[in-house]
Short mmCIF file of C-alpha atoms and ligand atoms in Angstrom, two decimals:
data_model
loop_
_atom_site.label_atom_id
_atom_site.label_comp_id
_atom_site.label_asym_id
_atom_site.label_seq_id
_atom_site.Cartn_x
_atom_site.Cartn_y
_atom_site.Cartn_z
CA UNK A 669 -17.51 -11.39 0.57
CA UNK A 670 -20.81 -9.37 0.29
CA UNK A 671 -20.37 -6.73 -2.31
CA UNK A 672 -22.39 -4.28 0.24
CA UNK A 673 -19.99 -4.89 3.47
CA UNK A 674 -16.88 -5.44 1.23
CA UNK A 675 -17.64 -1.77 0.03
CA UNK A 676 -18.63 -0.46 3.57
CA UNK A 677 -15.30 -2.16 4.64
CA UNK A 678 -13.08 -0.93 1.91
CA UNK A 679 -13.62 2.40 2.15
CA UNK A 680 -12.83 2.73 5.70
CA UNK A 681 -10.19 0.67 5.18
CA UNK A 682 -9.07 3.43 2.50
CA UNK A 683 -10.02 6.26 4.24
CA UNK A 684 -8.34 4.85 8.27
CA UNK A 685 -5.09 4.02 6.26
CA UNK A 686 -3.34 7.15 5.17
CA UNK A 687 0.33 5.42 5.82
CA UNK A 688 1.79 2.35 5.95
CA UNK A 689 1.74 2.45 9.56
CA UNK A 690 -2.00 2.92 9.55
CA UNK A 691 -2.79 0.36 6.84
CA UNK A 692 -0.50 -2.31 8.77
CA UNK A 693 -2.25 -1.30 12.31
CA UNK A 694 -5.85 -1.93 10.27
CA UNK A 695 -5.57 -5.00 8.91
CA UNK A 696 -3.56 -6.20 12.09
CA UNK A 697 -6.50 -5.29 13.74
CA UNK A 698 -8.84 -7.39 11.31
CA UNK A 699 -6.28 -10.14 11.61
CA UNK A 700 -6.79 -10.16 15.60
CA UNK A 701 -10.72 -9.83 14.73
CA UNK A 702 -10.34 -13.39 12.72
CA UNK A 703 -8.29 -15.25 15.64
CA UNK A 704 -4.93 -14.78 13.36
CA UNK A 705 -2.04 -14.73 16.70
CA UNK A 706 0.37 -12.67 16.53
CA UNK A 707 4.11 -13.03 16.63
CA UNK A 708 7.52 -11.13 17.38
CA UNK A 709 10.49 -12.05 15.02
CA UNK A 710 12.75 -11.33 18.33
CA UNK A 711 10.61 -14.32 19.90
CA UNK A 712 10.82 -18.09 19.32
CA UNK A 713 8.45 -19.78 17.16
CA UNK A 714 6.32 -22.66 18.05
CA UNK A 715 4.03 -22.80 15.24
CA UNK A 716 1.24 -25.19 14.68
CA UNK A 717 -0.55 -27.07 12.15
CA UNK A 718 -4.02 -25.91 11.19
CA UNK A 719 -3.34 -22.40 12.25
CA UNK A 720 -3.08 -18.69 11.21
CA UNK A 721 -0.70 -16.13 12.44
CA UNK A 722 0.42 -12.74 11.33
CA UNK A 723 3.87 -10.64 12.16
CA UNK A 724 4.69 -6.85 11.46
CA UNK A 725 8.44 -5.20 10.39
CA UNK A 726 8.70 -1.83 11.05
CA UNK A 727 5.16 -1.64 11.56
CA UNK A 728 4.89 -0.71 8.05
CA UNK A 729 5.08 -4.45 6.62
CA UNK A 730 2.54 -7.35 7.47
CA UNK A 731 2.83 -10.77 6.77
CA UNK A 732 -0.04 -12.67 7.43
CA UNK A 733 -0.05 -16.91 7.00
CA UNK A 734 -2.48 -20.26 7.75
CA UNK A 735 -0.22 -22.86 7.94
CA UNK A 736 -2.72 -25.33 6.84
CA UNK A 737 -2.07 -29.10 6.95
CA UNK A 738 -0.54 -30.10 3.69
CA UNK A 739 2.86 -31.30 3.67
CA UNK A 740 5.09 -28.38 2.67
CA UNK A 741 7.91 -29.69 0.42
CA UNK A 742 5.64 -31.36 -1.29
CA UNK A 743 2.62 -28.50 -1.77
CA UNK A 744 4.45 -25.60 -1.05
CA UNK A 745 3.31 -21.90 -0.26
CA UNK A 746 0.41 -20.13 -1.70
CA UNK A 747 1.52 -16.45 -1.57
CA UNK A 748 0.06 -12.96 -2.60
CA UNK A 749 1.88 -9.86 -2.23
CA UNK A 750 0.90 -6.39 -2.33
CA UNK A 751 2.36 -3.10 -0.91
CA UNK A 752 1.16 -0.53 1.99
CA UNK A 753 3.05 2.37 0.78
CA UNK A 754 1.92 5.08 -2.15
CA UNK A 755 3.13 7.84 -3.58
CA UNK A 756 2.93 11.06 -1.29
CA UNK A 757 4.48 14.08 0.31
CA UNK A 758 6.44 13.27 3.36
CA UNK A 759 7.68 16.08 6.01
CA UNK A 760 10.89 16.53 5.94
CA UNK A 761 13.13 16.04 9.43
CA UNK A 762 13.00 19.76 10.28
CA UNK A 763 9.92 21.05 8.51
CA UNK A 764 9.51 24.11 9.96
CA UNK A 765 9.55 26.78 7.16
CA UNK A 766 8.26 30.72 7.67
CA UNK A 767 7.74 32.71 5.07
CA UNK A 768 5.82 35.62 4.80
CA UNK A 769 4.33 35.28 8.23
CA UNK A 770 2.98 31.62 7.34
CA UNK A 771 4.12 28.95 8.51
CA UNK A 772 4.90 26.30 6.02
CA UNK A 773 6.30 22.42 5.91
CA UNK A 774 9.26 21.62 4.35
CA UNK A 775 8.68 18.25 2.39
CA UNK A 776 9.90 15.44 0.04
CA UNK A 777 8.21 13.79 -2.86
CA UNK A 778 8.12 10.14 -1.34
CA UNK A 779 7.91 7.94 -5.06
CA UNK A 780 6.56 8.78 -8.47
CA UNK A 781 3.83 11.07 -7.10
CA UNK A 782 1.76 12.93 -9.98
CA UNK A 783 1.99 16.29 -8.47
CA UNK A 784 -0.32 18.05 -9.94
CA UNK A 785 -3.53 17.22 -8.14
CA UNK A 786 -1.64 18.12 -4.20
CA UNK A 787 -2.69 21.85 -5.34
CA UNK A 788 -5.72 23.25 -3.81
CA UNK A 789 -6.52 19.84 -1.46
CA UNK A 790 -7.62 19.97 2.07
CA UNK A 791 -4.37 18.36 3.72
CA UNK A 792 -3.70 16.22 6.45
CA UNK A 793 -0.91 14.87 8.51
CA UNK A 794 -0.18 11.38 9.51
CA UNK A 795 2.52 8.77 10.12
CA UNK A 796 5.02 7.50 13.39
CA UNK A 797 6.47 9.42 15.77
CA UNK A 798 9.11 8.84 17.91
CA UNK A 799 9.19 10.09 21.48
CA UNK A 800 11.11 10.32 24.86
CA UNK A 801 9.71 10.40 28.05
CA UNK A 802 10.08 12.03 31.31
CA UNK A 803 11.84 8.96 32.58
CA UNK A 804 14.40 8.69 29.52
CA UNK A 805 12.27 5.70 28.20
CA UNK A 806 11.63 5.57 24.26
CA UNK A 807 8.68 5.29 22.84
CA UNK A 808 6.38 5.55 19.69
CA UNK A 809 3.13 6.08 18.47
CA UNK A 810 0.75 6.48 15.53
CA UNK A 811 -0.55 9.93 15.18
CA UNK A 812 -3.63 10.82 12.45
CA UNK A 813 -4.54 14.68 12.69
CA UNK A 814 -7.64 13.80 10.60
CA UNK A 815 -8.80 17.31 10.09
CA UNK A 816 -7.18 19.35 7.18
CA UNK A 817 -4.96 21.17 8.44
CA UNK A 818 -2.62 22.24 5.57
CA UNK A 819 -3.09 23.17 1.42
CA UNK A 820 -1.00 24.07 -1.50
CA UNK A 821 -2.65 26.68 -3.17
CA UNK A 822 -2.23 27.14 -6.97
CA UNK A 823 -0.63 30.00 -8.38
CA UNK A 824 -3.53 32.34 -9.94
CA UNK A 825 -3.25 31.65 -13.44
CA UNK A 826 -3.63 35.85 -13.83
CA UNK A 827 0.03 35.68 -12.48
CA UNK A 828 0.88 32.61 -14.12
CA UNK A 829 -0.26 33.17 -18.02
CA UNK A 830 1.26 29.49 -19.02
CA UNK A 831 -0.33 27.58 -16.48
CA UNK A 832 -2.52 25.85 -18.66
CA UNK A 833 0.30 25.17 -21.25
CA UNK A 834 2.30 22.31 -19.22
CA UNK A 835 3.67 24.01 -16.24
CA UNK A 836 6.97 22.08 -14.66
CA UNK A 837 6.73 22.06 -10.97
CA UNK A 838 9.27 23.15 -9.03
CA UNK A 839 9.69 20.78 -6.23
CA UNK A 840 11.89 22.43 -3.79
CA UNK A 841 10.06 25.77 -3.85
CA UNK A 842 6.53 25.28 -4.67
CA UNK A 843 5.06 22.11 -2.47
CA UNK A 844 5.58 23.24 0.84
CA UNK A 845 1.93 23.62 1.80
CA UNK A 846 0.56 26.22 4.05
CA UNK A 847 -0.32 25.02 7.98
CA UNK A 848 -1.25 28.66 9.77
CA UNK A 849 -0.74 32.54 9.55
CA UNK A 850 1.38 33.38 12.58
CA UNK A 851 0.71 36.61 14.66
CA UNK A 852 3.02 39.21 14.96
CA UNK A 853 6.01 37.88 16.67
CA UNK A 854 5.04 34.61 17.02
CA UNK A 855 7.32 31.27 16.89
CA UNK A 856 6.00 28.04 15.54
CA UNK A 857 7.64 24.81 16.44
CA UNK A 858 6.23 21.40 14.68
CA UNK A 859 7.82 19.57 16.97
CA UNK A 860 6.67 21.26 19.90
CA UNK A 861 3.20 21.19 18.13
CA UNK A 862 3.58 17.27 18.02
CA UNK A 863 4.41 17.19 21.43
CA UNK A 864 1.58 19.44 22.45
CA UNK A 865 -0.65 17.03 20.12
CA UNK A 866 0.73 13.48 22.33
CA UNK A 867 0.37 15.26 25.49
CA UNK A 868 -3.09 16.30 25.08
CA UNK A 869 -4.95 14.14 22.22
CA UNK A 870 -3.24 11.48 22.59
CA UNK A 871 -2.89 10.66 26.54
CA UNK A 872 1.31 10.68 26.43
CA UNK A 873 1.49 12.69 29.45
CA UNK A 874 5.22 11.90 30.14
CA UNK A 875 6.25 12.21 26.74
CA UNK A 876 9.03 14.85 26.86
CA UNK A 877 10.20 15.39 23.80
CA UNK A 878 9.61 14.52 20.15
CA UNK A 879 12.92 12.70 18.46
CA UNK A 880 11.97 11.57 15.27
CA UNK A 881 9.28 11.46 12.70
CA UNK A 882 7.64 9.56 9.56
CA UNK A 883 5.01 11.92 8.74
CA UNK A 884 3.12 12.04 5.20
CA UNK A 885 0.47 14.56 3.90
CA UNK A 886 -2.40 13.22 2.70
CA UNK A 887 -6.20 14.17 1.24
CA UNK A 888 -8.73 14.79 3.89
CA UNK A 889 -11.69 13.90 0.59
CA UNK A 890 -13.14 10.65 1.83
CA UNK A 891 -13.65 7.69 -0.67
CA UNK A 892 -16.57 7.36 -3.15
CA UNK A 893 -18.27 5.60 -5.24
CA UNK A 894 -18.27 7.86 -7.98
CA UNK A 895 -20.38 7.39 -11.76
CA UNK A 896 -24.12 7.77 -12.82
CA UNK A 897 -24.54 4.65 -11.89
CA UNK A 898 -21.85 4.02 -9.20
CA UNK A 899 -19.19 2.12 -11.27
CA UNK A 900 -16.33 3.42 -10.34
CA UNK A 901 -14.33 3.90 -6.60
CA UNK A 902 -12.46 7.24 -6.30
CA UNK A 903 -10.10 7.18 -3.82
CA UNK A 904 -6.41 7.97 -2.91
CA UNK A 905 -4.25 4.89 -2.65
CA UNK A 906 -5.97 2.80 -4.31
CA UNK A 907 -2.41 1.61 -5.24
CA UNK A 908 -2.09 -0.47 -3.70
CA UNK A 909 -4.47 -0.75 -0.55
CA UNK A 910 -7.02 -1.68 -2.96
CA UNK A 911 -5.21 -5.17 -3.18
CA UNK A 912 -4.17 -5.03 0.41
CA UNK A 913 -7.53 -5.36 1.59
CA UNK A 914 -8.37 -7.54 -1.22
CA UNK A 915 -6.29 -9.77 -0.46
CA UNK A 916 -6.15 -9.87 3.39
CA UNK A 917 -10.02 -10.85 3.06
CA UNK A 918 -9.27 -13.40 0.78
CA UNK A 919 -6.58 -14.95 3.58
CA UNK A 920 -8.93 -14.49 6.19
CA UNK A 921 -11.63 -16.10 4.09
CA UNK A 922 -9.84 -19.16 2.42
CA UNK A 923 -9.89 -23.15 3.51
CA UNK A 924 -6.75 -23.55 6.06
CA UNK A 925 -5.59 -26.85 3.82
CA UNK A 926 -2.47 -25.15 2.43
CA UNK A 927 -0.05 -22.92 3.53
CA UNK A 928 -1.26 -19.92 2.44
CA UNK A 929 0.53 -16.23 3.20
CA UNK A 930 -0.14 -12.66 2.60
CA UNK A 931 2.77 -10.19 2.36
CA UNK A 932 2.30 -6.38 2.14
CA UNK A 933 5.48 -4.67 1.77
CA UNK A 934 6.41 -1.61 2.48
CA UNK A 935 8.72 0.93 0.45
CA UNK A 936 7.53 -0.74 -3.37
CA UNK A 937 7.02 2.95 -4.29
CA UNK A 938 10.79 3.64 -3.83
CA UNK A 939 12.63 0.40 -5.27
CA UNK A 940 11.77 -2.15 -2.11
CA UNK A 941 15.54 -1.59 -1.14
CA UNK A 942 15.09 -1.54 2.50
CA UNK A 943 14.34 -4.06 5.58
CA UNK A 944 10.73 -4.09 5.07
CA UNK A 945 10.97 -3.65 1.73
CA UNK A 946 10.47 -6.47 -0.90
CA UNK A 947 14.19 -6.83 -1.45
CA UNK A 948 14.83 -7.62 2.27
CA UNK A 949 14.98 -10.65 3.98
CA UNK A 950 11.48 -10.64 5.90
CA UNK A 951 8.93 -13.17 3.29
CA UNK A 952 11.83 -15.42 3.29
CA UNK A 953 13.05 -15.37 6.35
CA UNK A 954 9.05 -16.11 7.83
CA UNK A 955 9.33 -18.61 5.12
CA UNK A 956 12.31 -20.68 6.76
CA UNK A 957 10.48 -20.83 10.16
CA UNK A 958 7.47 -21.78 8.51
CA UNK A 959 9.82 -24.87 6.84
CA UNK A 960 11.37 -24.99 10.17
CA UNK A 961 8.33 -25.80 12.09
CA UNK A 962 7.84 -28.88 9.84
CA UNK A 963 11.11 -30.18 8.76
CA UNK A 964 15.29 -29.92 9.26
CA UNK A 965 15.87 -31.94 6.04
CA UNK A 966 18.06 -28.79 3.69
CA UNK A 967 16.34 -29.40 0.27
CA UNK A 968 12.80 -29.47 2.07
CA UNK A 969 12.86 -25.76 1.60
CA UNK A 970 13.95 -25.31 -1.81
CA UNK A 971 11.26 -28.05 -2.51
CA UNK A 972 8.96 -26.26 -1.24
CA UNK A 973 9.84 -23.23 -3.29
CA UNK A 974 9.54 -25.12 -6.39
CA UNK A 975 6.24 -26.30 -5.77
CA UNK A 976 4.83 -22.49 -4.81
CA UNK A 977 3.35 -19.95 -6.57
CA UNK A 978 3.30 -16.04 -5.73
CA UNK A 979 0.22 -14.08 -6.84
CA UNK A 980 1.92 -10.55 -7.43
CA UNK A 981 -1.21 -8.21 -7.35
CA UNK A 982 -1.07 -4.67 -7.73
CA UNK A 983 -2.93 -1.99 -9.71
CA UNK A 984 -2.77 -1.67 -13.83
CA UNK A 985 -3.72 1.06 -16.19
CA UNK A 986 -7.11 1.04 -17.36
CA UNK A 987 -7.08 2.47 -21.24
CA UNK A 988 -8.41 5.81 -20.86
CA UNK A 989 -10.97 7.06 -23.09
CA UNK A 990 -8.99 10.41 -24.04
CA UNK A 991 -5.98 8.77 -24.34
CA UNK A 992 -6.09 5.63 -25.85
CA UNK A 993 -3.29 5.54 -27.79
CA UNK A 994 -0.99 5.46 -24.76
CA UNK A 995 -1.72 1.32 -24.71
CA UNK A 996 -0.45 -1.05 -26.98
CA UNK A 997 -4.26 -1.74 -29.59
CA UNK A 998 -3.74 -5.59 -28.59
CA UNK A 999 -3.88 -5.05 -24.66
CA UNK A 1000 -6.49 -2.39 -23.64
CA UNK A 1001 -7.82 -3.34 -20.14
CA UNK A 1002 -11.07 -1.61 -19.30
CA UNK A 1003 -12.32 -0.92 -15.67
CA UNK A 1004 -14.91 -3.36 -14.51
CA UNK A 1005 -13.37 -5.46 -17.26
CA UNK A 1006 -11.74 -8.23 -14.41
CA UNK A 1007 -8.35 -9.23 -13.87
CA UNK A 1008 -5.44 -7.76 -15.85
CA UNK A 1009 -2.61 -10.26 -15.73
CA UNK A 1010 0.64 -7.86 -16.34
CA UNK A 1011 3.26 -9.20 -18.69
CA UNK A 1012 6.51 -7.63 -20.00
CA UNK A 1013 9.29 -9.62 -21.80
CA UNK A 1014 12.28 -7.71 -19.64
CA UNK A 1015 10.98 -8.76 -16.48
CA UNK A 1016 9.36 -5.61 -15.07
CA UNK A 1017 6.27 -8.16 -14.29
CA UNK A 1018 7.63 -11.41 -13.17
CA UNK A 1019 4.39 -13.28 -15.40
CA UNK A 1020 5.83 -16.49 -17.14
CA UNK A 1021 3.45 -18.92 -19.42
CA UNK A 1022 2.96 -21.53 -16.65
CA UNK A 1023 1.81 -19.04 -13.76
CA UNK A 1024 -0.35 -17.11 -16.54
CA UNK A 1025 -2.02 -20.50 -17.72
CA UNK A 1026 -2.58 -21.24 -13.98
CA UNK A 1027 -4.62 -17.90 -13.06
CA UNK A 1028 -6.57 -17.90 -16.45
CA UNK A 1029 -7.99 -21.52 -15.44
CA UNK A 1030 -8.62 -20.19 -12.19
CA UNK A 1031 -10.64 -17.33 -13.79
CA UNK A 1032 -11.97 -19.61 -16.35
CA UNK A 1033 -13.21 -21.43 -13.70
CA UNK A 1034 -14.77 -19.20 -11.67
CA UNK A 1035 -16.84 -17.79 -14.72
CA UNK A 1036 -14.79 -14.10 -14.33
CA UNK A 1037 -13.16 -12.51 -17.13
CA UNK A 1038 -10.00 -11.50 -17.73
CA UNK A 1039 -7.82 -9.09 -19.59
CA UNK A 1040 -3.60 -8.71 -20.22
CA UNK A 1041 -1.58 -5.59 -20.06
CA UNK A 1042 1.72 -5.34 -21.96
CA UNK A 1043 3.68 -1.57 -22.43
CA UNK A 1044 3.84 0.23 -25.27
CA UNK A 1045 7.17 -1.16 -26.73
CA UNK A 1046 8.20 2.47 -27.18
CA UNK A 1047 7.72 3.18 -23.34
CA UNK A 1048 9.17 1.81 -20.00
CA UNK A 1049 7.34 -0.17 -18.01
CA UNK A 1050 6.62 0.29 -14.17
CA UNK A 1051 7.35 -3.10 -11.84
CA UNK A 1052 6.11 -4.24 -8.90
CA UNK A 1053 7.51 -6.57 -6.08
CA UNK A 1054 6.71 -9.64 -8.29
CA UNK A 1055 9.95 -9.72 -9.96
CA UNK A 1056 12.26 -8.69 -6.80
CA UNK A 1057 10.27 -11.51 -4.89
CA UNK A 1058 10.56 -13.73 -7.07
CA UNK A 1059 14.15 -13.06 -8.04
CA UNK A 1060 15.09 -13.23 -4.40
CA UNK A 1061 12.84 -16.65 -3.75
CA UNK A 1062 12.94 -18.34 -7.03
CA UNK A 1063 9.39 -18.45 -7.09
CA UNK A 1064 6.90 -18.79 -10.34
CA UNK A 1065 5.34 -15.65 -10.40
CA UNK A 1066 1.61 -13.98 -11.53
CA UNK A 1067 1.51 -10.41 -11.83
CA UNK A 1068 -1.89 -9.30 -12.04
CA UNK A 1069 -4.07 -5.99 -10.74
CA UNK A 1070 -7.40 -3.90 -11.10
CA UNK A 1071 -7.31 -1.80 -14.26
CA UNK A 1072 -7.57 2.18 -12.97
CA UNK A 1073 -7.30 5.09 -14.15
CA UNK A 1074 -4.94 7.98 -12.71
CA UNK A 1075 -2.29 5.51 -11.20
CA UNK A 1076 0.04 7.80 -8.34
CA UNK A 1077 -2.78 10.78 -8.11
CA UNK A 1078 -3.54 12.30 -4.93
CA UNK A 1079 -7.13 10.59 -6.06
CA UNK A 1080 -7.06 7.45 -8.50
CA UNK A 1081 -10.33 5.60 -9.94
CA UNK A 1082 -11.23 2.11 -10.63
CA UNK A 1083 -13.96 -0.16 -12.16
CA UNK A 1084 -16.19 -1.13 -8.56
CA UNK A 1085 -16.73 -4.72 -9.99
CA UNK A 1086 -13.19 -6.01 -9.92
CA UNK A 1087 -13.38 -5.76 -6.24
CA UNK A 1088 -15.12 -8.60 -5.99
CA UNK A 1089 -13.84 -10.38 -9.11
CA UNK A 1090 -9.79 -9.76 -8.28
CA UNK A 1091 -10.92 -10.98 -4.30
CA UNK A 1092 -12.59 -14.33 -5.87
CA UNK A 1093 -9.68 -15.30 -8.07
CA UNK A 1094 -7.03 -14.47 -4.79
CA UNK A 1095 -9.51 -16.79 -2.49
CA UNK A 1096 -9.51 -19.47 -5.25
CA UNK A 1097 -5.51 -19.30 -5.19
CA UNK A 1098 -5.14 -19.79 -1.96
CA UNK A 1099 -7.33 -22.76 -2.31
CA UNK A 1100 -6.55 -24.91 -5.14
CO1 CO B 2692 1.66 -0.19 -6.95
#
């Protein structure tokens, strides 16, 4: 990976992928680009030696796989996972709110969104919708407004004197953003907006009416490299599409000798209790027909389990200058500083001494340094899918990430560098 076209790449990648849906449809599309085939889980498998493939759960989950041409009970899977979701606003199922003579969007805090930067952004909407058409036929379709078409403005701090003093956001009444002033006696419909919007920008002429949505606000700001001198990569969702596309050029780019898969879950930002989510059955159920392609023998999979690694990689907190004393002295990742491997003795990172000793070679041997992240011991940790995966697999487990800074902002930072450092190690993975 060039650094120049990885950062071309990257931030469209960012900037094209405001939802899980989005993300999912872009790298399926770079997938496609490298000859990956897709499948349907309601089809049969036939899959081959020596090959790559890729299949989606509710469009919001990828998991992407060479099957090499190693023996699989005996070398196992090499896996990375990452998620496609972040934490965001999300329209709620009747949004449509007037007050005042604007109308307004009624909305949900989707995860552990710092709330304070959604004030004063220029807004967009994305996500699924769900349509019927003329003909009673279902159907659905991505839909990215792409111009900013909403806000939350701040309250004037002449009317709010203790703004500056730690104001608690009320949730309920003050992020519903703004989306027009309506005339006199006009109505406003979202719906029928949406409708309008498939109709007409979207060339769903039959569509006939809109029955469901999964709509998110986003930031309209496009990535940057950001810095005197460039170091750093603003973005939103940098957690974790930053290790999405890591990672997915890292499949795409590694020998096909082992079997070597790439899940991106959806719904980590909310517990991974769901069907695509971490905690569902989808890694190992594409797992089992992986085994199944090679083998009927029972213990061939649980062999196979017990000679695989996962490669849990998702973003870490970079110390931050002004507030230092928020990490533990010992363990104070810096951005541009390479891999943080993520360890916490309750579990919240699935790390264990063998799987840590096995990515510190790999960095050793690559010449790229590396750094470790525990908690404070007097504050809770944050998880990732490492542990539910490997809880639900029984797989050794590496959690490890890019140190950033602002971690669940509307824009988060990190050191440029690691980039190309966290994709060398994840390429080396899949190829030992
Ligand atoms: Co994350």
């Amino acid at each position: 990976m060039k650094v120049e076209d990885s950062q071309v790449g990257l931030l469209q990648f960012l900037q094209q992928s405001p939802t899980p849906f989005h993300a999912v449809a872009n790298m399926s599309a770079v997938l496609e680009e490298a000859s990956f085939e897709r499948l349907d889980l309601a089809d049969a498998w036939s899959l081959q030696k020596n090959s790559s493939y890729y299949v989606l759960r509710n469009d919001s989950t990828i998991i992407a796989f060479k099957t090499g041409n190693a023996i699989l009970a005996e070398q196992g899977f090499r896996i990375t996972g990452t998620h496609t979701d972040s934490p965001c606003l999300k329209l709620k199922p009747q949004p449509d709110v007037v007050n005042h003579g604007y109308a307004q969007l009624g909305v949900e805090v989707y995860g552990g969104a710092l709330l304070h930067p959604w004030f004063d952004r220029d807004l967009s909407l994305a996500g699924r919708v769900n349509f019927q058409n003329a003909d009673g036929s279902l159907e659905a379709t991505l839909v990215d407004l792409r111009d900013p078409v909403a806000f939350i403005p701040s309250l004037a701090i002449h009317l709010d004197k203790t703004a500056n003093d730690g104001r608690l956001i009320d949730k309920q009444k003050e992020l519903p953003p703004i989306l027009l002033q309506l005339d006199a006696d006009e109505k406003f419909s979202f719906d029928e907006f949406l409708l309008h919007h498939l109709q007409e920008k979207l060339a769903k002429k039959d569509a006939n009416s809109v029955l469901a949505h999964e709509i998110f606000l986003y930031d309209t700001q496009a990535p940057s490299l950001l810095g005197l001198r460039k170091q750093f990569l603003a973005s939103a969702r940098l957690d974790n599409l930053l290790s999405c596309h890591i990672a997915l050029d890292a499949l795409v780019n590694c020998d096909n000798n082992y079997a070597s898969v790439l899940v991106c879950n959806d719904h980590e930002e909310v517990g991974s209790v769901s069907a695509a989510g971490a905690e569902g059955p989808f890694l190992k159920s594409v797992l089992q027909r992986m085994m199944e392609a090679e083998s009927k023998s029972n213990d061939d999979f649980d062999r196979a389990i017990q000679n695989s690694v996962l490669l849990s990689v998702d973003n870490a907190h970079g110390v931050h200058p002004n507030f230092a004393e928020m990490h533990d002295s010992a363990h104070q990742p810096v951005l541009n500083g390479g891999p943080v491997i993520k360890i916490n003795a309750n579990q919240r990172y699935a790390s264990n001494s063998h799987s840590i000793a096995l990515i510190k070679s790999l960095c050793n041997r690559l010449g790229i340094k590396h750094q470790s992240f525990v908690m404070r011991t007097d504050l809770a940790c944050g998880s990732t899918i490492g542990p539910i995966t490997a809880a639900a697999l029984g797989i050794s487990t590496v959690d490890i990430g890019i140190a950033s800074f602002a971690m669940h902002s509307i824009r988060e930072s990190a050191g440029i560098e690691d980039v190309q450092s966290v994709n060398s190690v994840v390429q080396a993975f899949f190829n030992r």
